Coordinates of C-alpha atoms and ligand atoms in Angstrom, one line a residue:
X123 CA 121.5 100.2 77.3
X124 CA 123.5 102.8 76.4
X125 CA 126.6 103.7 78.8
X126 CA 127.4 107.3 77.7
X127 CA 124.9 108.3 80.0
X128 CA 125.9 111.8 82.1
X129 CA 125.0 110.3 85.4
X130 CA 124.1 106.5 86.8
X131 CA 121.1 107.2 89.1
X132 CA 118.8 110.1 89.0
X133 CA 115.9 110.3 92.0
X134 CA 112.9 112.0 90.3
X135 CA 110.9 113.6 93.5
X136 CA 113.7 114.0 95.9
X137 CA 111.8 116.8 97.5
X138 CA 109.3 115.0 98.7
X139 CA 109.0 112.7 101.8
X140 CA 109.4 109.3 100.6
X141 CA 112.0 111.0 97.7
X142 CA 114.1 112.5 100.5
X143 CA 114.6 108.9 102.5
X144 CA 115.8 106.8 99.4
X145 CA 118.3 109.7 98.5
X146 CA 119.3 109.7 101.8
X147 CA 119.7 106.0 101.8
X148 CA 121.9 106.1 98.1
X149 CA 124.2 109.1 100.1
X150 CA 124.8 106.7 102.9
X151 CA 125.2 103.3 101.1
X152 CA 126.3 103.9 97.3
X153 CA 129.6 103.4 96.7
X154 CA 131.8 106.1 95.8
X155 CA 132.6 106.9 91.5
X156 CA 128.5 106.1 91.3
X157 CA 127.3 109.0 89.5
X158 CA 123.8 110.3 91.6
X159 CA 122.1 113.2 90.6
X160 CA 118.6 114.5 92.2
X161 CA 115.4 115.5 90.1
X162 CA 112.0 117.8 90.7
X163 CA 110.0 120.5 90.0
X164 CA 111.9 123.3 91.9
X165 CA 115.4 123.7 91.7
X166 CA 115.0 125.8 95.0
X167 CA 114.0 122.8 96.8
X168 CA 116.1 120.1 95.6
X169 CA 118.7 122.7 96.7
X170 CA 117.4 122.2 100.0
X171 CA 116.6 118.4 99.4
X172 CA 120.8 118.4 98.7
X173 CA 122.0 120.1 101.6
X174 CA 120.1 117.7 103.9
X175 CA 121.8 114.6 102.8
X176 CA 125.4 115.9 103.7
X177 CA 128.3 115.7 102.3
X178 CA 128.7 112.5 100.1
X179 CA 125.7 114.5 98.4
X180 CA 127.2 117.5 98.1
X181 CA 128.1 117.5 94.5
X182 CA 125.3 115.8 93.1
X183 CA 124.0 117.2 90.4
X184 CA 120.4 119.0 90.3
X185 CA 118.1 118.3 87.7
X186 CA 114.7 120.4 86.8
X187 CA 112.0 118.4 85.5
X188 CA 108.3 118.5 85.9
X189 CA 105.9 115.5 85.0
X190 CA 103.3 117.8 82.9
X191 CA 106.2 118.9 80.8
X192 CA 107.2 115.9 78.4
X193 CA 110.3 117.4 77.1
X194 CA 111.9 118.4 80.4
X195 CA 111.3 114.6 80.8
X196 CA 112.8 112.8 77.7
X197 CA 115.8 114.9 78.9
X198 CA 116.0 113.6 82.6
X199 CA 115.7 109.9 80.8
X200 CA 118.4 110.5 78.5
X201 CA 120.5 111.8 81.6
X202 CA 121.1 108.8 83.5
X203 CA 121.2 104.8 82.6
X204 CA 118.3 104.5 85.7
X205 CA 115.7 106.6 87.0
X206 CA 113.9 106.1 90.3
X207 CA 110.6 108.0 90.6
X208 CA 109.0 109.2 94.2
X209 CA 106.8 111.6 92.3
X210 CA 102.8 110.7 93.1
X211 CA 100.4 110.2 92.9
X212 CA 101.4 107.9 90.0
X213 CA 98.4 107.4 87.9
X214 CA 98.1 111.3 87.5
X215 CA 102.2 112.0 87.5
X216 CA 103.6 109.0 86.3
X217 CA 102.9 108.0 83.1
X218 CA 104.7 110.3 80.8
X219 CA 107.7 109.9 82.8
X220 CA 107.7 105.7 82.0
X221 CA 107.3 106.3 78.4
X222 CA 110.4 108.3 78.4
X223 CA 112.0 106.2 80.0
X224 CA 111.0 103.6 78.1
X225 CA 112.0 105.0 75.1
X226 CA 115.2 105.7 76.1
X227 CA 116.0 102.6 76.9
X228 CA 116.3 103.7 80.6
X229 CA 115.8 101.8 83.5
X230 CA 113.0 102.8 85.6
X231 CA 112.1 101.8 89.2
X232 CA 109.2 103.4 91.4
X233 CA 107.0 102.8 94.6
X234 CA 103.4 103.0 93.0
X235 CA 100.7 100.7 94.7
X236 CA 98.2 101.9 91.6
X237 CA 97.2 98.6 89.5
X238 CA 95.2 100.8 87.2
X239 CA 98.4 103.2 86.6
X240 CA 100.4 99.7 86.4
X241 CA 98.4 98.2 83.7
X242 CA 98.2 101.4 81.4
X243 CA 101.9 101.1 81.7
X244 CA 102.1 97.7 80.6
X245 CA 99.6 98.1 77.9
X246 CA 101.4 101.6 76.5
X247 CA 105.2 100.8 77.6
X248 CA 106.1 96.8 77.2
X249 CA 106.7 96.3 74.2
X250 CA 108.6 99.6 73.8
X251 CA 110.8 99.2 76.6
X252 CA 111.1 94.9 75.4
X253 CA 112.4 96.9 72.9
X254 CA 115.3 99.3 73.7
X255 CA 116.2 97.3 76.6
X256 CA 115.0 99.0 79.2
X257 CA 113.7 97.5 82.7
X258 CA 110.6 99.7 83.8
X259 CA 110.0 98.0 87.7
X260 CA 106.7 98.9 89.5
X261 CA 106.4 98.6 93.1
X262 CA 110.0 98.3 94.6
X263 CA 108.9 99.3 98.1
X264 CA 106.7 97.9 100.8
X265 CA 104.4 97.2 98.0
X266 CA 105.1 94.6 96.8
X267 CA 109.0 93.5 96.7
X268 CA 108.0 91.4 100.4
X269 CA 106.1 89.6 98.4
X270 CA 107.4 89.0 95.1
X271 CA 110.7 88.3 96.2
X272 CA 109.2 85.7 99.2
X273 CA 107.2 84.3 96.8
X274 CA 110.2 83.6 94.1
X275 CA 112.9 82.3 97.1
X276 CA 110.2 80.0 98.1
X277 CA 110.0 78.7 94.4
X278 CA 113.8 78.1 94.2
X279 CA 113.7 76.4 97.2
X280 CA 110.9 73.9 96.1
X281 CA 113.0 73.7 92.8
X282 CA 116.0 73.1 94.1
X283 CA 114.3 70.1 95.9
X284 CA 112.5 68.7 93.0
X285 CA 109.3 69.5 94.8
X286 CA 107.1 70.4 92.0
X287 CA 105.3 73.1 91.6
X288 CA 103.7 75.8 94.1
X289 CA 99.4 75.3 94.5
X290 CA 98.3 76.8 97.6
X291 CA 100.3 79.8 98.6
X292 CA 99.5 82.8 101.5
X293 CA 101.1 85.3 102.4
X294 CA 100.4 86.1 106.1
X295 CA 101.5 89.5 107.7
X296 CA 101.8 88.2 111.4
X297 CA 103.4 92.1 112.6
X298 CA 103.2 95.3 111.1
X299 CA 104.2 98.2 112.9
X300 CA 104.6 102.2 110.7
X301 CA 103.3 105.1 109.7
X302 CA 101.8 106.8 106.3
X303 CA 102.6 109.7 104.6
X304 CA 100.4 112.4 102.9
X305 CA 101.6 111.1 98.9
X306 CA 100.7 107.5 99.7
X307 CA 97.3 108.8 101.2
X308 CA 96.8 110.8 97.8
X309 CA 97.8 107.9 96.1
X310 CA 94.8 106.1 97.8
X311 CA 92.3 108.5 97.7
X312 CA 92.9 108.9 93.9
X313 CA 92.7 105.1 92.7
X314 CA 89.4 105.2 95.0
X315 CA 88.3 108.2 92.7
X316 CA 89.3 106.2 89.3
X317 CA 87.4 102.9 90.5
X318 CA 84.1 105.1 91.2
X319 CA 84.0 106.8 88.5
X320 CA 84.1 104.0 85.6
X321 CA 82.6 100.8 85.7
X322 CA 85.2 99.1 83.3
X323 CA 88.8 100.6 85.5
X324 CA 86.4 98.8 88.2
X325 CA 86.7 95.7 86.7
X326 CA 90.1 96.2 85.6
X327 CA 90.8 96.9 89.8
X328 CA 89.1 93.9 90.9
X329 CA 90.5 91.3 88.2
X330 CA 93.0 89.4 89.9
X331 CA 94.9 88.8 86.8
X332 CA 94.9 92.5 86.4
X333 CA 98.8 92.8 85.4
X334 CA 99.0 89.6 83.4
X335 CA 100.8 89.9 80.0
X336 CA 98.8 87.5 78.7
X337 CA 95.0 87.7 80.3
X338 CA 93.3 85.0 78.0
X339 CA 96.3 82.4 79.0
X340 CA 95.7 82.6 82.7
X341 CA 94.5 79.4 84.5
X342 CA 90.9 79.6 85.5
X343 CA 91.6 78.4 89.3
X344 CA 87.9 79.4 90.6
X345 CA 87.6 82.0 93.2
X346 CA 90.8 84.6 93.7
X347 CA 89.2 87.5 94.9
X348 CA 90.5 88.8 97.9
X349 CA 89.8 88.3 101.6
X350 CA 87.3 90.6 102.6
X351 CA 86.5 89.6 106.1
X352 CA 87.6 88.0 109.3
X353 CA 87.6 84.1 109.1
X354 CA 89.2 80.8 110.4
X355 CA 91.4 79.5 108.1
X356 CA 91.7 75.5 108.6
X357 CA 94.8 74.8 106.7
X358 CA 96.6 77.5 108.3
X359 CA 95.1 76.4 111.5
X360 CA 94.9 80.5 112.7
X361 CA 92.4 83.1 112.1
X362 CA 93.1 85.5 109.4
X363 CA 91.4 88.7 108.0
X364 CA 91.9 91.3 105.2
X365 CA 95.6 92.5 104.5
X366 CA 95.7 96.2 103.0
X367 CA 97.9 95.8 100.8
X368 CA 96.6 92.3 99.3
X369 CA 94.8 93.8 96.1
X370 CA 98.4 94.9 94.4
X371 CA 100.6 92.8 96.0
X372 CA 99.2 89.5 94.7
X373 CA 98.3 91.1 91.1
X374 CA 102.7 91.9 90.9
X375 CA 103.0 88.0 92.0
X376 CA 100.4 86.7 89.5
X377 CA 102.6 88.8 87.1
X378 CA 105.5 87.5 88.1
X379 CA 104.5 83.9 87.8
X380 CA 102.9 84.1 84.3
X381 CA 106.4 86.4 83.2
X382 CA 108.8 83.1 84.1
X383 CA 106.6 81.5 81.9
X384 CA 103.7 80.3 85.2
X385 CA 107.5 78.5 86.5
X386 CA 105.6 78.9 90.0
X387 CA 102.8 76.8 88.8
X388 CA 99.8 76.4 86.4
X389 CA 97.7 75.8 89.4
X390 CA 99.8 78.7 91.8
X391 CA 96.7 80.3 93.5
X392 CA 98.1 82.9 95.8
X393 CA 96.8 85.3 98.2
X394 CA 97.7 87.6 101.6
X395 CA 96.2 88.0 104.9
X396 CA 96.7 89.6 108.2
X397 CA 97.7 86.3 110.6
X398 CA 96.1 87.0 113.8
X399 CA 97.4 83.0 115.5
X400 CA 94.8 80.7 117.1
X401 CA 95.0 82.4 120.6
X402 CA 91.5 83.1 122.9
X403 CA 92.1 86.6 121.7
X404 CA 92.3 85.8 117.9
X405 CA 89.1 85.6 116.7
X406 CA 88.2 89.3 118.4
X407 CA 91.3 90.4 117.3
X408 CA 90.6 89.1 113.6
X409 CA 87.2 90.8 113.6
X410 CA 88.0 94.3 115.2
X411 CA 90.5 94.8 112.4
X412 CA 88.4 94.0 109.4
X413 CA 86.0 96.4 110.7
X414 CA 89.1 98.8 111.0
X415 CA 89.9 98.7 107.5
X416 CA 86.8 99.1 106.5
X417 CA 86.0 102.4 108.4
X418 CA 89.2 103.4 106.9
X419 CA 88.8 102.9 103.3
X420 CA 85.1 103.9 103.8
X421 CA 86.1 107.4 105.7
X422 CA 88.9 107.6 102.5
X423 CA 86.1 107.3 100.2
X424 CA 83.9 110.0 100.2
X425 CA 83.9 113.8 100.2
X426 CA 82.9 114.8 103.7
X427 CA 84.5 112.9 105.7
X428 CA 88.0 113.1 103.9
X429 CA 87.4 117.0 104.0
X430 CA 87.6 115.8 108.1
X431 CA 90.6 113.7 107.5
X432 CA 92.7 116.0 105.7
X433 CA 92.7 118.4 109.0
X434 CA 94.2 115.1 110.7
X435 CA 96.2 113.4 108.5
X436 CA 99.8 113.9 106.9
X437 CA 99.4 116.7 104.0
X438 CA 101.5 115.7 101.0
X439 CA 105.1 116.5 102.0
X440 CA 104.6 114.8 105.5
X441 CA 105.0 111.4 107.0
X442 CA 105.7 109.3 110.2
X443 CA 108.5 111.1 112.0
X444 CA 111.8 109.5 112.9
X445 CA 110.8 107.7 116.0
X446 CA 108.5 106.1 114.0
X447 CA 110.4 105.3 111.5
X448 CA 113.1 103.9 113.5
X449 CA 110.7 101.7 115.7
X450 CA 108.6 100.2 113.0
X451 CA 109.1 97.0 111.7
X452 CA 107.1 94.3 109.7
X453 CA 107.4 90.2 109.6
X454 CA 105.5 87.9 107.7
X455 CA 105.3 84.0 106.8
X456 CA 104.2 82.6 103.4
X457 CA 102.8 79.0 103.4
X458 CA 103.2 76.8 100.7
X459 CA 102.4 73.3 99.3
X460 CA 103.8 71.8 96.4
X461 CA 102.6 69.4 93.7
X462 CA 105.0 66.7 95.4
X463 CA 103.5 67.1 98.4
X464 CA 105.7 69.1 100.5
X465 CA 105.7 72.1 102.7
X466 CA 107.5 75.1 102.7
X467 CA 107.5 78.0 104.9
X468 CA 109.2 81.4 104.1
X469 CA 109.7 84.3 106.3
X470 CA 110.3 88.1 105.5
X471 CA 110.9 91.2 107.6
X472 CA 112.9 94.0 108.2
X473 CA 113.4 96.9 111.3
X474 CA 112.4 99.7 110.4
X475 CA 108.9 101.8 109.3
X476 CA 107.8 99.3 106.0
X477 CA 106.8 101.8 104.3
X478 CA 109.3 104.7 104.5
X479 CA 112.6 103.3 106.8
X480 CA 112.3 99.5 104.8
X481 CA 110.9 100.7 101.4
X482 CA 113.7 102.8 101.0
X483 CA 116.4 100.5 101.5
X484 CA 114.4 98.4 98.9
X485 CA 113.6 101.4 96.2
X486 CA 117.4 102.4 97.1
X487 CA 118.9 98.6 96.4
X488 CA 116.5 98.8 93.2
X489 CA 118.2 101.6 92.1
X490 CA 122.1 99.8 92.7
X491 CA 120.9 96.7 91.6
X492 CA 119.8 98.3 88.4
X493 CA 123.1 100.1 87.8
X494 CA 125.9 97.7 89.3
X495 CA 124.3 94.3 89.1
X496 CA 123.9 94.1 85.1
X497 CA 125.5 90.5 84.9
X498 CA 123.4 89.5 88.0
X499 CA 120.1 90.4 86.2
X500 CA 117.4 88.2 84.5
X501 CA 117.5 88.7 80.5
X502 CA 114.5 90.6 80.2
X503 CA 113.3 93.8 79.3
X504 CA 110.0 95.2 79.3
X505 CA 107.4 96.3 82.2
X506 CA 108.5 93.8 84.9
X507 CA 108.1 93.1 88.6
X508 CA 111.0 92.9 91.1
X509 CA 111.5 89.7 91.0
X510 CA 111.4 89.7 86.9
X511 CA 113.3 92.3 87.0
X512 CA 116.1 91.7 89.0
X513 CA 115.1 88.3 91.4
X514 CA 118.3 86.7 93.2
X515 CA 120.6 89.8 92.8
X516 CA 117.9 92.3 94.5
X517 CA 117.4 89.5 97.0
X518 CA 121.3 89.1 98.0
X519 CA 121.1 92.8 98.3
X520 CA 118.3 93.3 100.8
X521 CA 119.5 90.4 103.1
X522 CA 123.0 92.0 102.7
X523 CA 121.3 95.3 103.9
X524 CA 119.5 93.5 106.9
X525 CA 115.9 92.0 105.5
X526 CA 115.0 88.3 106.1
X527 CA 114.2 86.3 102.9
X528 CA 113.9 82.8 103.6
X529 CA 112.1 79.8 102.6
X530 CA 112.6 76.2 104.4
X531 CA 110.8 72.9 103.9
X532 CA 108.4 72.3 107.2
X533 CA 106.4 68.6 108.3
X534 CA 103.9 71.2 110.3
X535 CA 103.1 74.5 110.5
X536 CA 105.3 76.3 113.1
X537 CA 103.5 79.2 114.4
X538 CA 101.2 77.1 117.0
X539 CA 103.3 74.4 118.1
X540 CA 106.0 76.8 119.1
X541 CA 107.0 77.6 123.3
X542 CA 104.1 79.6 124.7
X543 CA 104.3 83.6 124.0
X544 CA 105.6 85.8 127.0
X545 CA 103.0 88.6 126.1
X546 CA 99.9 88.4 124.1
X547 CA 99.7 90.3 120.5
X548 CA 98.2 93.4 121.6
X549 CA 96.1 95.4 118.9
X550 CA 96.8 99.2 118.4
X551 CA 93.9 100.7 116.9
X552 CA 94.1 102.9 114.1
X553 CA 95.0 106.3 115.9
X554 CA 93.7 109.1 114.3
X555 CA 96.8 112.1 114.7
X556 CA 99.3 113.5 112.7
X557 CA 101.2 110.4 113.9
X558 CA 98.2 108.6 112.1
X559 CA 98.8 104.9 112.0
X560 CA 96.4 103.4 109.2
X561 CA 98.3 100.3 107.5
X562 CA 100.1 99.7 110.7
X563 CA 97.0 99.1 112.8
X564 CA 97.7 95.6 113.1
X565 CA 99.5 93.5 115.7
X566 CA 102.5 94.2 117.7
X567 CA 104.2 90.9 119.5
Ligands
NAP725 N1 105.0 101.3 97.9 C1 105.3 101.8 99.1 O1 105.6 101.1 100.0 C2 105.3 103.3 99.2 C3 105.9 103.9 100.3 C4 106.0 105.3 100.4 C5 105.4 106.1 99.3 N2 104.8 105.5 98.3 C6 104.3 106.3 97.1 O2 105.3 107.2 96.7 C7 104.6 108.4 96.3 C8 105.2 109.6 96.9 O3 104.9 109.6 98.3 P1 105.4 110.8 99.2 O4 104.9 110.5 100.6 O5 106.9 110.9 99.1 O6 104.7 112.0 98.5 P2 105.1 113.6 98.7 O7 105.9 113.8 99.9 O8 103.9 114.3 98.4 O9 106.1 113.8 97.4 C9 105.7 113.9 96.1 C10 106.9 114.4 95.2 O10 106.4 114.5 93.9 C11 106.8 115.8 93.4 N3 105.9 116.3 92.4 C12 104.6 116.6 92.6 N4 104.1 117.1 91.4 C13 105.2 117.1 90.5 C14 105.3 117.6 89.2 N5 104.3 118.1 88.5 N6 106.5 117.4 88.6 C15 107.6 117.0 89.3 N7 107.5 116.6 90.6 C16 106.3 116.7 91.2 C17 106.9 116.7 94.7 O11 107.7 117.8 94.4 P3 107.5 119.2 95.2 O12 108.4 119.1 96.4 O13 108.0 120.2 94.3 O14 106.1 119.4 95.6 C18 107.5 115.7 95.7 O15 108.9 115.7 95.4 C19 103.1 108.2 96.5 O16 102.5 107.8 95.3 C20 103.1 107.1 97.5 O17 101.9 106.3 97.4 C21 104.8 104.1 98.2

């Protein structure tokens, strides 16, 4: 990696809404002599972006590039030693901008949710970027650094107890609380498109080894398709249903696993759910919000009645406001047993919106991680995952900046045996407003 670089960080899309928040959270939390400089389209408006973020920003550089023009980008990557991306949809703005990067021998981090986007990267960048050095990290907000770094601290804490390995592993979101912006919306809408349209990117979408580096040397552990409806789930002894955000998240922790070399396990099934408890209002509960995301996704779908949508929803540019942001929050527990026979329990959360407030304290601690923390770092280059990338280091970062990340050895499930609630989870049904609340329709305790 070379260090002659003009500038440390660059944020490519720091006009738009999620862009604006993680610079925002760099001018508030980097530490002064980090070179920063912002990246977009129009200088006009990352003029504007600047004068926003006040004064630790005020002398940050401005950078003009734009993802249909390949040169403009090989000159942002050789500009700084990392590169932080906000600029979506990523499967139809993203790609160029990683293979400069991974020439360069850059460091890239970005928020994409896209598998198909992820594995064209993989399949076009890895063995470039293994190459020159350079760390190109998919996924470092909401989706899916929860759940890769969850997944990895409950690993070392079954290693560090001589546990074994991980089998059974879920994820359950037991609280969500946010907002959504117009990019990530176009960001759905568009994988949607790509999965209709050809019947092999459909398969591609619904393999649930989609990212693996190494597809043929993948355990065959039966059934891994996702959750698609509401259900009791015995071992968990609570009723769970379909989590949104399951279909990439548990591809980056697959990933993950068969990167280390499968260190979680050669028999490591994983998956997520929304955790709805074992309460008389559960199973309702459970049911009304599978049929929620369904209407959603199916309303996202099609023509019509996304023409409908787009007069209600956040326009590209928008998102929740700062109320929202401020208020949100998100927790979740992932259950594990181990080849030895124990339990382990981890939780994760944070205050704040997950997917703007909390994703950009995690795209923004990607970014420092990448340019301070080089000692702290895995030896590995290539396309990677966040906890491939940069595991323990990112993970001492984000509790440092207020996330939980913790795993503990249990004899029982907690969540039941616990003193009674003082208020019942209460379901907020997805609102359909500007203030639209689509991933966060789920339970507030
Ligand atoms: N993983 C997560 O948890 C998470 C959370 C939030 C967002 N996201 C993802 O992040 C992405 C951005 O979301 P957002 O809400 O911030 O979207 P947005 O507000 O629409 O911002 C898009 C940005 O891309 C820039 N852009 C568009 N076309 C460009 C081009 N040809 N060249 C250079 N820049 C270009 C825009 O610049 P202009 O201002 O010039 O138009 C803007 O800065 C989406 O893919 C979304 O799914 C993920």
């Amino acid at each position: 990696m070379s260090g002659d670089r003009e500038l440390d960080i660059v944020v490519f899309g720091a006009t738009g809404f999620a862009g604006r928040l993680v610079a925002g959270y760099l001018a508030g939390h980097a530490p002064g002599g980090l070179r920063i400089g912002l990246a977009g389209r129009s200088e006009r408006r990352l003029t504007d972006a600047r004068a926003g973020l006040g004064a630790p920003a005020s002398a940050w550089p401005l950078l003009v590039a734009d993802s249909a023009d390949p040169v403009s980008l090989g000159v942002l990557a050789r500009a700084a030693r990392v590169v932080v991306s906000t600029v979506g949809p990523y499967r139809a703005q993203g790609l160029a901008l990683v293979e400069a990067c991974a020439a360069a021998g850059t460091h890239y981090a970005d928020l994409t949710g896209e598998v198909l986007f992820i594995r064209d990267s993989i399949d076009r960048c890895h063995d470039v970027a293994a190459s020159t050095g350079a760390r190109i990290v998919h996924c470092c907000g909401f989706d899916s650094v929860p759940s890769d770094l969850g997944t990895l601290v409950l690993h070392q804490a079954a290693r560090a107890d001589d546990a074994g390995d991980l089998l059974d592993t879920t994820l359950a979101v037991t609280a969500v609380r946010g907002g959504i912006s117009g990019g990530t919306l176009a960001s759905m809408m568009g994988q949607q498109d790509e999965v209709r349209a050809s019947a092999e990117r459909r398969r591609v979408a619904g393999d649930a080894y989609a990212l693996s580096p190494d597809r043929a040397a993948e355990p065959d552990l039966g059934d891994e398709r996702d959750l698609d409806w509401a259900r009791y789930d015995g071992d968990l002894r609570m009723w769970v249903g379909p989590w949104a955000m399951a279909g990439i998240n548990t591809r980056v922790v697959r990933r993950s696993n068969a990167l280390q070399g499968w260190a979680y396990g050669r028999r490591f099934r994983y998956r997520e759910v929304t955790g709805f408890g074992a309460g008389p209002a559960a199973p309702m509960l459970a049911v009304a919000a599978s049929a929620a995301t369904k209407t959603a996704e199916a309303w996202l779908a099609f023509g019509p009645s996304r023409a409908l949508l787009s007069q209600l929803l956040p326009a590209p540019g928008q998102g929740p406001s700062e109320k929202t942001r401020r208020t949100g929050f998100f927790r979740m527990q992932i259950h594990t047993r181990t080849s030895a026979g124990a339990r382990y329990l981890g939780t994760i959360g944070a205050q704040g919106d997950p997917g703007y407030a909390a994703t950009s304290v995690m795209l923004g601690e990607t970014a420092l991680c990448l340019a301070l923390d080089r000692d702290h770092l895995p030896d590995r280059a290539g396309v990677l995952t966040p906890a491939t990338a940069m595991g323990a280091a990112l993970t001492a970062r984000l509790r440092s900046a207020g996330h939980t990340l913790a795993a503990r050895r249990v004899t029982q499930l907690p969540h039941l045996s616990g003193p009674p609630r003082k208020r019942r989870p209460r379901l907020l049904p997805p609102r359909v407003s500007r203030r639209v609340n689509l991933r966060g329709y789920l339970l507030v305790n």
